[in-house]
Amino acid sequence: MTEKHVYSFNDGDGKNKQLLGGKGANLCEMTQIGINVPPGFVITTKACLDYLDQDALPDGLMDAVKHEIEQLEAATGKTFGRGRDPLLVSVRSGSAMSMPGMMDTILNLGLNDETLAGLIEQTGDERFAYDAYRRFIQLFGKVAFGIADEHFDEYFEDVKVTAGVKADIGLTAEHLKEISEHFLAVVKREAGRDFPQDVMEQLKLAVEAVFRSWMGKRAVDYRREFNITPDMANGTAVNVCTMVFGNKGDDCATGVGFTRNPGTGENEMFGEYLTNAQGEDVVAGIRTPKPLQSLEDEMPDQYEQLVALRNTLESHYQEVQDYEFTIEKGTLYCLQTRNGKMNATAMVKTSVDMFAEELITRDQALLRIDPELLEQLLHPRLDPDKITKPLATGLPASPGAASGKCVFDADLAEKLGNLGEKVILVREETRPEDIHGFFAAEGILTSRGGKTSHAAVVARGMGKPCVAGAEGIEVDTALRQAQVGDYVIHEGDVITLDGATGVVYLGEIPTIAADFSDDLRTLLGWADDTAHLKVMANADTPAAAKQALDYGAMGIGLCRTERMFNASERLPIVIDMILADTTEERQAALDRLLPIQRADFIELFTVMAPNPVTVRLLDPPMHEFLPTEQDLLEQIDNLRLYRDVVRGRMAALTTFDTHPELPKPFDELSEELVNDALIKKERMLKKVRELREVNPMLGHRGVRLGIAYPEIYAMQIESILEAAVECSKKGISVQPEIMIPQVITSQELAAVKRSIDALTEKLEKEVGEKLKFKFGTMIETVRACTRAGQLAENVEFFSFGTNDLTQAAFSFSREDAENKFLPMYNDSGILQDNPFEVLDTMGVGQLIKMAVDNGRKARENLKIGICGEQGGHPESIRFCHHAGLNYVSCSGPRVPIARLAAAHAQLLDGAFKSAHN
Amino acid sequence: MTEKHVYSFNDGDGKNKQLLGGKGANLCEMTQIGINVPPGFVITTKACLDYLDQDALPDGLMDAVKHEIEQLEAATGKTFGRGRDPLLVSVRSGSAMSMPGMMDTILNLGLNDETLAGLIEQTGDERFAYDAYRRFIQLFGKVAFGIADEHFDEYFEDVKVTAGVKADIGLTAEHLKEISEHFLAVVKREAGRDFPQDVMEQLKLAVEAVFRSWMGKRAVDYRREFNITPDMANGTAVNVCTMVFGNKGDDCATGVGFTRNPGTGENEMFGEYLTNAQGEDVVAGIRTPKPLQSLEDEMPDQYEQLVALRNTLESHYQEVQDYEFTIEKGTLYCLQTRNGKMNATAMVKTSVDMFAEELITRDQALLRIDPELLEQLLHPRLDPDKITKPLATGLPASPGAASGKCVFDADLAEKLGNLGEKVILVREETRPEDIHGFFAAEGILTSRGGKTSHAAVVARGMGKPCVAGAEGIEVDTALRQAQVGDYVIHEGDVITLDGATGVVYLGEIPTIAADFSDDLRTLLGWADDTAHLKVMANADTPAAAKQALDYGAMGIGLCRTERMFNASERLPIVIDMILADTTEERQAALDRLLPIQRADFIELFTVMAPNPVTVRLLDPPMHEFLPTEQDLLEQIDNLRLYRDVVRGRMAALTTFDTHPELPKPFDELSEELVNDALIKKERMLKKVRELREVNPMLGHRGVRLGIAYPEIYAMQIESILEAAVECSKKGISVQPEIMIPQVITSQELAAVKRSIDALTEKLEKEVGEKLKFKFGTMIETVRACTRAGQLAENVEFFSFGTNDLTQAAFSFSREDAENKFLPMYNDSGILQDNPFEVLDTMGVGQLIKMAVDNGRKARENLKIGICGEQGGHPESIRFCHHAGLNYVSCSGPRVPIARLAAAHAQLLDGAFKSAHN
């Protein structure tokens, strides 16, 4: 028995898209649920592969096709290749996945000299018949013989010019006849053979052409580009379908529809149609289509059928459908349907509505929305209709859009911001001392640094748009300007940033506000009920914590205490701490920091109560709090010059008044003050040089600092515990969690724990009750993963720092990799994704699994989460779910996405397991 | 039944050191094999722990002691605490491991007023008796009551002064009697009680004092310092032994001996003795002891007994023994024995000899030598008798010792070296362009950088001594001097380096040459026969390869091709390659490098034939081949100044002639030449800035370079394969292995492999035969460990780069860690070892095991080795053996150590497995 390569729409399996292609399966499905689809059949993708393999159609294929054609003849009463009511068919490709780049549709196949005559006789419409014929000859010539369109189009245009008509519609039957005849001659000339009059030969050539198009350059490129692997789509099917005509008169029409409004999600008839027209006329824009509602008046019966069709489609597919239809002589045919593509607002609304209508389950309502789609709803975005030409492009470092005046330093940004001006902070790179500028700015633009640069990370934390590393922009702070090629942006010029795309525009582009609707709240509430993973936020300030709460965060998974050090009134104290030569000096600075940190924590705990707040002790190397060597050298030079001025050796220069590095106002300064500043800067320079590291990422940071300077961690621990006591006194329930960064061995944890125990004992004596808090560790070194069992004996929770872990696993410094070789690795297909954005489950994921297994073996109820940037990425969240984590923590604006993704992870359990085991 | 806490020497288990302590077990053992040991007994370590736990001696302990004392009385005919022939005993502590810091020995316990009289009566020697008594009172007072020595010593000195004698020997019986009486008064005053006259009380107090000393500060510190854990030694035993006296007349003597000469290993009587003396007199240095040989004349019978004793000890212990003996009234007693500590030469000779004498097996001959001990034999070392005061101390970065004139730049070092001068290259840090200075220098000294700095790694590779990071030395190249505190070293001053200790000396200190004896060759031959692991060498030049062969390397496990790029005539070509703006320019530079590299490989393959040579393709980031930004800025400044001079704007300054940055001779220069140099330096500066990386260790290096610039790897591959063909034509059998660094995914390997396949095909067509070579990868990223299965499908061998792997696992940059926090971590006990020297089996080891398991699962016969620095470390080698590796590769001079360690690993199989599973 030979393999079955051809299936009638009546018996093809509507679920088997691999074999029948998406389009073919849908046509079978619709036919079998009683929708009026013109009769037809599908030639399988398997036949395509066999053809490509053997360079010949499989044995018996054309016999089976012939048999199906006979069935069509029987069903329609038409005859193929002969007679007065000739059977015409469309031939379309269709693989398992939607894929542009394969052949276009061939319409009206089955026309030849004989059937043309029949068609004319039958319809009495010579113009209609010749129009159909010339279209068929051109398409067929192109697809089957590879004849370029221009060979046809030139002549066609000539005829129009000669005839003095502008639109095709102006051409008469005579014109079209002449054109058809000429087209046959074109085929003969270009293909070196006659246009086939044998309709079975036409069909055979068309099928072969479709099959060949699977290996066409555009299709192959497309599959590579979008990583469509053979298990996703392998070969294309061919759909052969009886032609129906919307252009046979005023009782004919053709149109497209959505079962709901794809812009708003409203449950209403939505779509357009044209009477007496072919499908392509609707999109060609020559005639203006009418809204579907008009059909109710024009053809009330057919409108009723269309409403019924729409309802059948939605209730069968349980999804909003995007469909095509044709009305031929009063009969409604559905030609195609597929899931409707909608914007985020519409997706959310339709999910909530369809659940209310009992059309879909809650699980379906959640699953049909790609979590990433929600991004649209969480940030203002540029009005797509108002976008202008880009000025420059950088990395999309923090989503959202904002416009404002360019400002080149943080002080001015703060000043203007306080005056109510909208500003964009523009810097070569930002540093911790710029933090007050971030607070004041609408957005941040830098010309250097990657997605993990200071600017990017801080902006994401604050939920402000940021474009980083826009290398085309040369920032000249001294001149108060930036240059892009020849164009100069002056301070005060308005620019617009699109943090979602990394594009920078000149002038203001209006934005569309974020839209956290009631529907979205409803949907995410379902997600929370469904998900196993909790979603926490990374937030360092009370403001960020409040925002995260709005987004539905269930606590703070990562509060980076060093961010608290950066505020402009605190940094000088931190610098004093770093410059300290003795423990006593350092302690004095810490004593000044303690009440400040305590106040921070009180506020943070109060905002988040009663949710947990995980505080990470100091992590970055000390030199990050100091200016760069370069900056210090410049500042020292400036100060020396300034001292000369103060000493009266040089005339005071007016420019000094505005120079950012110099104290103001000028008049109040004494030589002594300048000298003091100079001495301090020189001490800083010495320290900066002392702290210089070859690979700071792998240097003296994290718990290594805590061990070297136990008094720093002690201050932080004390301020956390005292804040908890304060809150507790006010009746506020708090759950502080103390987390240690960069741990490699349990000995480090034990050392910090001793300090905690001593402080706890002291405080408990004072307040007369037990303090409640958790002690935990970041898992962000590889060694921590290998020693997780031992670490777990010392802590109550783990939190994976997947940014550092990825750096260590790949031996890629993120900053260096993203600016240099990572794009090359992605382009050449060596790496699929950027592992700093999407968790590398194959490598880093193995380490995580190892740590989870060993950690839980040692402590069954160990709480485990992730607080790296990947914690907000749906695929990574899915991995975390399956690795058995308890929570993910991500930046506030990613929280809604993570909530939905966590629900997906739970719902897709089975699918994931079978794919990964 | 109560626990047995006391064992007679006759029935204690000589193998149970945990229970009886090392000394006690040995006394039992000797007694039971018939050696004449004075009768005695041991109180167990368990009794010690019970005492410390309950703060009281275990029930029944003193009864058991009393019983043993009665046995001693029966055996010796003496009586304890009474009579004319009183039983005196020594009381000594002794734990399972030798450990200073616990109590000293108490001698003559059992003396009181009554037994003193008996002793006088029995011996008729009042002086002897009082001398014994005053010694006992002082020691007992100190140990049991904690009375400081000065309370006794002051009076003793006063008596000597009053008596007008200098040595103790000058004191009369009367003096000693007076002293004894006074000492009794001291005890009463200081202890607040009478000196105990009850001898059983004396014994009880002594036992308790010994037990308490286990928790004394010095003992506790010692155990912490040397990581002696409870499973190694827990509690101290007490040895109670009948006193014998070597000072009872001329038929008495006391001495110490080695069963063989510990300096040379010669099989001869070796030791010293004194007649009519106590043990302490032999070491006190007042009388000059005689060599044992003299005893043959003086006491021929006893000498014969001593020879018999020595033979019995050696044949029983199968090890060279270090023993103590006393002859009392013509009877020889052995008081103690232990394994003899010997230098490396002696250890090797005795191993070979004792095997020849059939005293020990070959396995024993190998196992008794600590592999690290061989280090002594492989490098010249400073004559310990000639060592002077250290000038400064740095890190012991490469072993060996050397003297020479200080030279502050590589050019001068080369020049003087070529003139036959011995020079030491002294730099702040070295860089690749200094390489010619390394070749010329006897040793290298740097004031910055750690054990993995350029200087250290290159020096180790060349087997030259290096002291790195001697921070006390300030090098001022411009002034041609270095300063240590106030002391100034001028260029040309002679200094000496000890690379084994990191100490720098002023002037020349004579060295003792390395000693690769026939015995050592024999021993290492046995090691090779025994070991499962092969030992390869890391060698980058034919010279280093020759040296490695001498040391017994079985091939080259790591040839770092970049080292070949550094030679002074090549570096300019490499720099051209780096500066190239186009692929064509780069190819032009590579075309010039190809024949040079090919010639290198031909030489290397020829030297090593027929052993395998593993060549690693280019690894370091490109900027390592360029000068630093700082240097370039200075050079550019200099050149500009110089251009002004050439232009005649400034008078020529004579100092320029000797300035190292400027071309010479001055007269031949034109402005054009200076301009060309300037342009080149400016291009270099631009490139240096372009290549700057935040974390170069995690930057654009290794295979990432090979992917970015495939033409570089292609050149290297071509030169390797062509060299193999050349050798093959000459009938030289070669086994080249091509190794890829920094791999994280099999896609990288596949990309390089395509290039190899293309070149192989081309070459094979040319020569008409198959090329034989292996393709492999470094495993030095963590991700490579997690993806080892996939990598193994693409390669024939793995080589672990444990330096990088350790950096990645710990997130420690070696350079930063060793200079900053690693010493702190070691000091505070957070980390036991430096993981860059000793493989971290718990963390990095887990990754290695993972990679071996997954790799072998994918490819059963996968060859696996290690080429990180830890590959030469015995403990790490043991780990590698058990992890199933096939080879280790280390620097040439570590090869002998590794060969012995590999044999140990094989022989100690069982012990390791039980400890680690």
PDB file of N, CA and C in Angstrom, chain A residues 690 692-699 704 708 744 747-748 783 786-787 809-813 816 820-821 825 830 840 843 850, chain B residues 690 692-699 704 744 747-748 783 786 809-813 816 820-821 824-825 830 840 842-843 850:
ATOM      1  N   GLU A 690      45.342  52.786  45.325  1.00  0.00           N
ATOM      2  CA  GLU A 690      45.555  51.646  46.204  1.00  0.00           C
ATOM      3  C   GLU A 690      44.505  50.563  45.932  1.00  0.00           C
ATOM      4  N   ARG A 692      42.943  50.028  43.165  1.00  0.00           N
ATOM      5  CA  ARG A 692      42.847  49.627  41.762  1.00  0.00           C
ATOM      6  C   ARG A 692      42.946  48.106  41.629  1.00  0.00           C
ATOM      7  N   GLU A 693      42.088  47.519  40.809  1.00  0.00           N
ATOM      8  CA  GLU A 693      42.123  46.073  40.615  1.00  0.00           C
ATOM      9  C   GLU A 693      42.158  45.749  39.130  1.00  0.00           C
ATOM     10  N   VAL A 694      42.787  44.646  38.821  1.00  0.00           N
ATOM     11  CA  VAL A 694      42.912  44.244  37.425  1.00  0.00           C
ATOM     12  C   VAL A 694      41.562  43.762  36.903  1.00  0.00           C
ATOM     13  N   ASN A 695      40.863  42.990  37.717  1.00  0.00           N
ATOM     14  CA  ASN A 695      39.540  42.461  37.347  1.00  0.00           C
ATOM     15  C   ASN A 695      38.574  42.736  38.485  1.00  0.00           C
ATOM     16  N   PRO A 696      38.063  43.957  38.553  1.00  0.00           N
ATOM     17  CA  PRO A 696      37.269  44.333  39.733  1.00  0.00           C
ATOM     18  C   PRO A 696      36.071  43.416  39.964  1.00  0.00           C
ATOM     19  N   MET A 697      35.534  42.851  38.895  1.00  0.00           N
ATOM     20  CA  MET A 697      34.397  41.947  39.062  1.00  0.00           C
ATOM     21  C   MET A 697      34.765  40.761  39.943  1.00  0.00           C
ATOM     22  N   LEU A 698      36.040  40.382  39.896  1.00  0.00           N
ATOM     23  CA  LEU A 698      36.510  39.228  40.663  1.00  0.00           C
ATOM     24  C   LEU A 698      37.397  39.684  41.815  1.00  0.00           C
ATOM     25  N   GLY A 699      37.140  40.875  42.293  1.00  0.00           N
ATOM     26  CA  GLY A 699      38.080  41.463  43.250  1.00  0.00           C
ATOM     27  C   GLY A 699      37.585  41.490  44.678  1.00  0.00           C
ATOM     28  N   ARG A 704      33.824  39.462  51.084  1.00  0.00           N
ATOM     29  CA  ARG A 704      35.271  39.642  51.316  1.00  0.00           C
ATOM     30  C   ARG A 704      35.534  40.980  51.993  1.00  0.00           C
ATOM     31  N   ALA A 708      36.964  41.622  55.749  1.00  0.00           N
ATOM     32  CA  ALA A 708      38.118  42.507  55.936  1.00  0.00           C
ATOM     33  C   ALA A 708      37.777  43.656  56.883  1.00  0.00           C
ATOM     34  N   ILE A 744      31.608  32.111  49.051  1.00  0.00           N
ATOM     35  CA  ILE A 744      32.211  30.924  48.424  1.00  0.00           C
ATOM     36  C   ILE A 744      32.333  29.755  49.393  1.00  0.00           C
ATOM     37  N   GLN A 747      32.478  29.086  55.831  1.00  0.00           N
ATOM     38  CA  GLN A 747      33.277  29.798  56.839  1.00  0.00           C
ATOM     39  C   GLN A 747      32.952  31.290  56.826  1.00  0.00           C
ATOM     40  N   GLU A 748      32.715  31.821  55.635  1.00  0.00           N
ATOM     41  CA  GLU A 748      32.375  33.244  55.541  1.00  0.00           C
ATOM     42  C   GLU A 748      31.053  33.521  56.246  1.00  0.00           C
ATOM     43  N   ARG A 783      31.425  28.377  43.112  1.00  0.00           N
ATOM     44  CA  ARG A 783      31.808  27.542  44.252  1.00  0.00           C
ATOM     45  C   ARG A 783      30.645  27.409  45.235  1.00  0.00           C
ATOM     46  N   THR A 786      28.641  24.562  44.191  1.00  0.00           N
ATOM     47  CA  THR A 786      29.217  23.245  44.489  1.00  0.00           C
ATOM     48  C   THR A 786      29.191  22.957  45.988  1.00  0.00           C
ATOM     49  N   ARG A 787      29.143  23.999  46.811  1.00  0.00           N
ATOM     50  CA  ARG A 787      29.177  23.814  48.269  1.00  0.00           C
ATOM     51  C   ARG A 787      27.816  24.124  48.895  1.00  0.00           C
ATOM     52  N   ALA A 809      30.225  31.522  35.005  1.00  0.00           N
ATOM     53  CA  ALA A 809      30.083  30.275  34.247  1.00  0.00           C
ATOM     54  C   ALA A 809      30.651  30.424  32.843  1.00  0.00           C
ATOM     55  N   PHE A 810      30.415  31.579  32.239  1.00  0.00           N
ATOM     56  CA  PHE A 810      30.875  31.799  30.866  1.00  0.00           C
ATOM     57  C   PHE A 810      32.294  32.360  30.822  1.00  0.00           C
ATOM     58  N   SER A 811      32.791  32.846  31.961  1.00  0.00           N
ATOM     59  CA  SER A 811      34.014  33.654  31.957  1.00  0.00           C
ATOM     60  C   SER A 811      33.852  34.834  30.992  1.00  0.00           C
ATOM     61  N   PHE A 812      32.660  35.420  31.028  1.00  0.00           N
ATOM     62  CA  PHE A 812      32.354  36.621  30.244  1.00  0.00           C
ATOM     63  C   PHE A 812      32.130  37.760  31.229  1.00  0.00           C
ATOM     64  N   SER A 813      32.874  38.817  31.115  1.00  0.00           N
ATOM     65  CA  SER A 813      32.544  40.023  31.846  1.00  0.00           C
ATOM     66  C   SER A 813      31.400  40.684  31.081  1.00  0.00           C
ATOM     67  N   ASP A 816      32.212  43.877  29.168  1.00  0.00           N
ATOM     68  CA  ASP A 816      33.086  43.686  28.015  1.00  0.00           C
ATOM     69  C   ASP A 816      32.379  42.875  26.932  1.00  0.00           C
ATOM     70  N   LYS A 820      31.441  43.953  23.094  1.00  0.00           N
ATOM     71  CA  LYS A 820      32.406  43.434  22.148  1.00  0.00           C
ATOM     72  C   LYS A 820      31.967  42.138  21.483  1.00  0.00           C
ATOM     73  N   PHE A 821      32.213  41.020  22.121  1.00  0.00           N
ATOM     74  CA  PHE A 821      32.067  39.767  21.381  1.00  0.00           C
ATOM     75  C   PHE A 821      30.698  39.110  21.467  1.00  0.00           C
ATOM     76  N   TYR A 825      28.853  36.651  18.781  1.00  0.00           N
ATOM     77  CA  TYR A 825      28.465  35.280  19.104  1.00  0.00           C
ATOM     78  C   TYR A 825      26.992  35.043  18.769  1.00  0.00           C
ATOM     79  N   ILE A 830      26.595  31.132  17.431  1.00  0.00           N
ATOM     80  CA  ILE A 830      27.309  30.338  18.446  1.00  0.00           C
ATOM     81  C   ILE A 830      26.513  30.332  19.735  1.00  0.00           C
ATOM     82  N   ASP A 840      20.764  30.976  30.972  1.00  0.00           N
ATOM     83  CA  ASP A 840      21.355  29.869  30.225  1.00  0.00           C
ATOM     84  C   ASP A 840      21.042  28.578  30.967  1.00  0.00           C
ATOM     85  N   GLY A 843      23.770  25.623  30.920  1.00  0.00           N
ATOM     86  CA  GLY A 843      25.009  25.759  31.688  1.00  0.00           C
ATOM     87  C   GLY A 843      24.725  26.251  33.090  1.00  0.00           C
ATOM     88  N   MET A 850      22.119  22.003  40.718  1.00  0.00           N
ATOM     89  CA  MET A 850      23.043  21.392  41.665  1.00  0.00           C
ATOM     90  C   MET A 850      22.880  22.037  43.038  1.00  0.00           C
TER      91      MET A 850
ATOM     92  N   GLU B 690      40.951  51.243  22.491  1.00  0.00           N
ATOM     93  CA  GLU B 690      39.847  50.496  21.900  1.00  0.00           C
ATOM     94  C   GLU B 690      39.722  49.121  22.561  1.00  0.00           C
ATOM     95  N   ARG B 692      40.637  48.329  25.553  1.00  0.00           N
ATOM     96  CA  ARG B 692      40.557  48.367  27.010  1.00  0.00           C
ATOM     97  C   ARG B 692      39.347  47.588  27.508  1.00  0.00           C
ATOM     98  N   GLU B 693      39.546  46.803  28.546  1.00  0.00           N
ATOM     99  CA  GLU B 693      38.447  46.020  29.101  1.00  0.00           C
ATOM    100  C   GLU B 693      38.359  46.231  30.601  1.00  0.00           C
ATOM    101  N   VAL B 694      37.139  46.148  31.103  1.00  0.00           N
ATOM    102  CA  VAL B 694      36.934  46.355  32.534  1.00  0.00           C
ATOM    103  C   VAL B 694      37.477  45.163  33.315  1.00  0.00           C
ATOM    104  N   ASN B 695      37.230  43.969  32.806  1.00  0.00           N
ATOM    105  CA  ASN B 695      37.692  42.742  33.455  1.00  0.00           C
ATOM    106  C   ASN B 695      38.377  41.877  32.402  1.00  0.00           C
ATOM    107  N   PRO B 696      39.616  42.177  32.105  1.00  0.00           N
ATOM    108  CA  PRO B 696      40.263  41.499  30.967  1.00  0.00           C
ATOM    109  C   PRO B 696      40.291  39.968  31.113  1.00  0.00           C
ATOM    110  N   MET B 697      40.316  39.486  32.355  1.00  0.00           N
ATOM    111  CA  MET B 697      40.333  38.034  32.553  1.00  0.00           C
ATOM    112  C   MET B 697      39.080  37.396  31.958  1.00  0.00           C
ATOM    113  N   LEU B 698      37.991  38.164  31.927  1.00  0.00           N
ATOM    114  CA  LEU B 698      36.710  37.661  31.423  1.00  0.00           C
ATOM    115  C   LEU B 698      36.366  38.327  30.096  1.00  0.00           C
ATOM    116  N   GLY B 699      37.381  38.715  29.363  1.00  0.00           N
ATOM    117  CA  GLY B 699      37.137  39.543  28.194  1.00  0.00           C
ATOM    118  C   GLY B 699      37.299  38.824  26.867  1.00  0.00           C
ATOM    119  N   ARG B 704      37.332  33.137  21.682  1.00  0.00           N
ATOM    120  CA  ARG B 704      36.537  34.297  21.232  1.00  0.00           C
ATOM    121  C   ARG B 704      37.330  35.124  20.224  1.00  0.00           C
ATOM    122  N   ILE B 744      33.298  27.624  25.734  1.00  0.00           N
ATOM    123  CA  ILE B 744      32.083  27.547  26.550  1.00  0.00           C
ATOM    124  C   ILE B 744      30.990  26.714  25.887  1.00  0.00           C
ATOM    125  N   GLN B 747      29.629  24.831  19.854  1.00  0.00           N
ATOM    126  CA  GLN B 747      29.569  25.615  18.608  1.00  0.00           C
ATOM    127  C   GLN B 747      30.925  26.250  18.297  1.00  0.00           C
ATOM    128  N   GLU B 748      31.615  26.659  19.336  1.00  0.00           N
ATOM    129  CA  GLU B 748      32.943  27.254  19.116  1.00  0.00           C
ATOM    130  C   GLU B 748      33.901  26.219  18.541  1.00  0.00           C
ATOM    131  N   ARG B 783      31.239  26.797  32.379  1.00  0.00           N
ATOM    132  CA  ARG B 783      30.230  26.299  31.451  1.00  0.00           C
ATOM    133  C   ARG B 783      30.732  25.090  30.670  1.00  0.00           C
ATOM    134  N   THR B 786      29.920  22.128  32.621  1.00  0.00           N
ATOM    135  CA  THR B 786      28.511  21.734  32.592  1.00  0.00           C
ATOM    136  C   THR B 786      28.121  21.174  31.222  1.00  0.00           C
ATOM    137  N   ALA B 809      35.397  29.727  39.530  1.00  0.00           N
ATOM    138  CA  ALA B 809      34.609  29.075  40.584  1.00  0.00           C
ATOM    139  C   ALA B 809      34.546  29.947  41.832  1.00  0.00           C
ATOM    140  N   PHE B 810      35.660  30.588  42.157  1.00  0.00           N
ATOM    141  CA  PHE B 810      35.704  31.416  43.366  1.00  0.00           C
ATOM    142  C   PHE B 810      35.258  32.851  43.085  1.00  0.00           C
ATOM    143  N   SER B 811      35.171  33.246  41.824  1.00  0.00           N
ATOM    144  CA  SER B 811      35.045  34.658  41.472  1.00  0.00           C
ATOM    145  C   SER B 811      36.169  35.461  42.118  1.00  0.00           C
ATOM    146  N   PHE B 812      37.355  34.878  42.094  1.00  0.00           N
ATOM    147  CA  PHE B 812      38.569  35.546  42.579  1.00  0.00           C
ATOM    148  C   PHE B 812      39.474  35.799  41.379  1.00  0.00           C
ATOM    149  N   SER B 813      39.820  37.020  41.139  1.00  0.00           N
ATOM    150  CA  SER B 813      40.874  37.294  40.176  1.00  0.00           C
ATOM    151  C   SER B 813      42.181  36.986  40.886  1.00  0.00           C
ATOM    152  N   ASP B 816      44.377  39.970  41.823  1.00  0.00           N
ATOM    153  CA  ASP B 816      43.827  40.823  42.882  1.00  0.00           C
ATOM    154  C   ASP B 816      43.772  40.070  44.207  1.00  0.00           C
ATOM    155  N   LYS B 820      45.647  40.935  47.739  1.00  0.00           N
ATOM    156  CA  LYS B 820      44.754  41.622  48.664  1.00  0.00           C
ATOM    157  C   LYS B 820      44.105  40.676  49.663  1.00  0.00           C
ATOM    158  N   PHE B 821      43.034  40.034  49.311  1.00  0.00           N
ATOM    159  CA  PHE B 821      42.251  39.374  50.358  1.00  0.00           C
ATOM    160  C   PHE B 821      42.586  37.909  50.608  1.00  0.00           C
ATOM    161  N   MET B 824      44.481  37.302  53.808  1.00  0.00           N
ATOM    162  CA  MET B 824      43.572  37.499  54.940  1.00  0.00           C
ATOM    163  C   MET B 824      42.685  36.267  55.135  1.00  0.00           C
ATOM    164  N   TYR B 825      42.191  35.714  54.020  1.00  0.00           N
ATOM    165  CA  TYR B 825      41.341  34.530  54.108  1.00  0.00           C
ATOM    166  C   TYR B 825      42.115  33.343  54.665  1.00  0.00           C
ATOM    167  N   ILE B 830      39.518  31.056  56.960  1.00  0.00           N
ATOM    168  CA  ILE B 830      38.339  30.904  56.098  1.00  0.00           C
ATOM    169  C   ILE B 830      38.663  29.962  54.949  1.00  0.00           C
ATOM    170  N   ASP B 840      41.360  23.094  44.693  1.00  0.00           N
ATOM    171  CA  ASP B 840      40.225  23.090  45.619  1.00  0.00           C
ATOM    172  C   ASP B 840      39.336  21.902  45.265  1.00  0.00           C
ATOM    173  N   MET B 842      37.038  20.365  46.855  1.00  0.00           N
ATOM    174  CA  MET B 842      35.634  20.430  47.259  1.00  0.00           C
ATOM    175  C   MET B 842      34.787  21.251  46.286  1.00  0.00           C
ATOM    176  N   GLY B 843      35.368  22.287  45.707  1.00  0.00           N
ATOM    177  CA  GLY B 843      34.601  23.144  44.807  1.00  0.00           C
ATOM    178  C   GLY B 843      34.984  22.873  43.357  1.00  0.00           C
ATOM    179  N   MET B 850      32.420  16.448  37.392  1.00  0.00           N
ATOM    180  CA  MET B 850      31.259  16.576  36.517  1.00  0.00           C
ATOM    181  C   MET B 850      31.694  16.484  35.054  1.00  0.00           C
TER     182      MET B 850
END
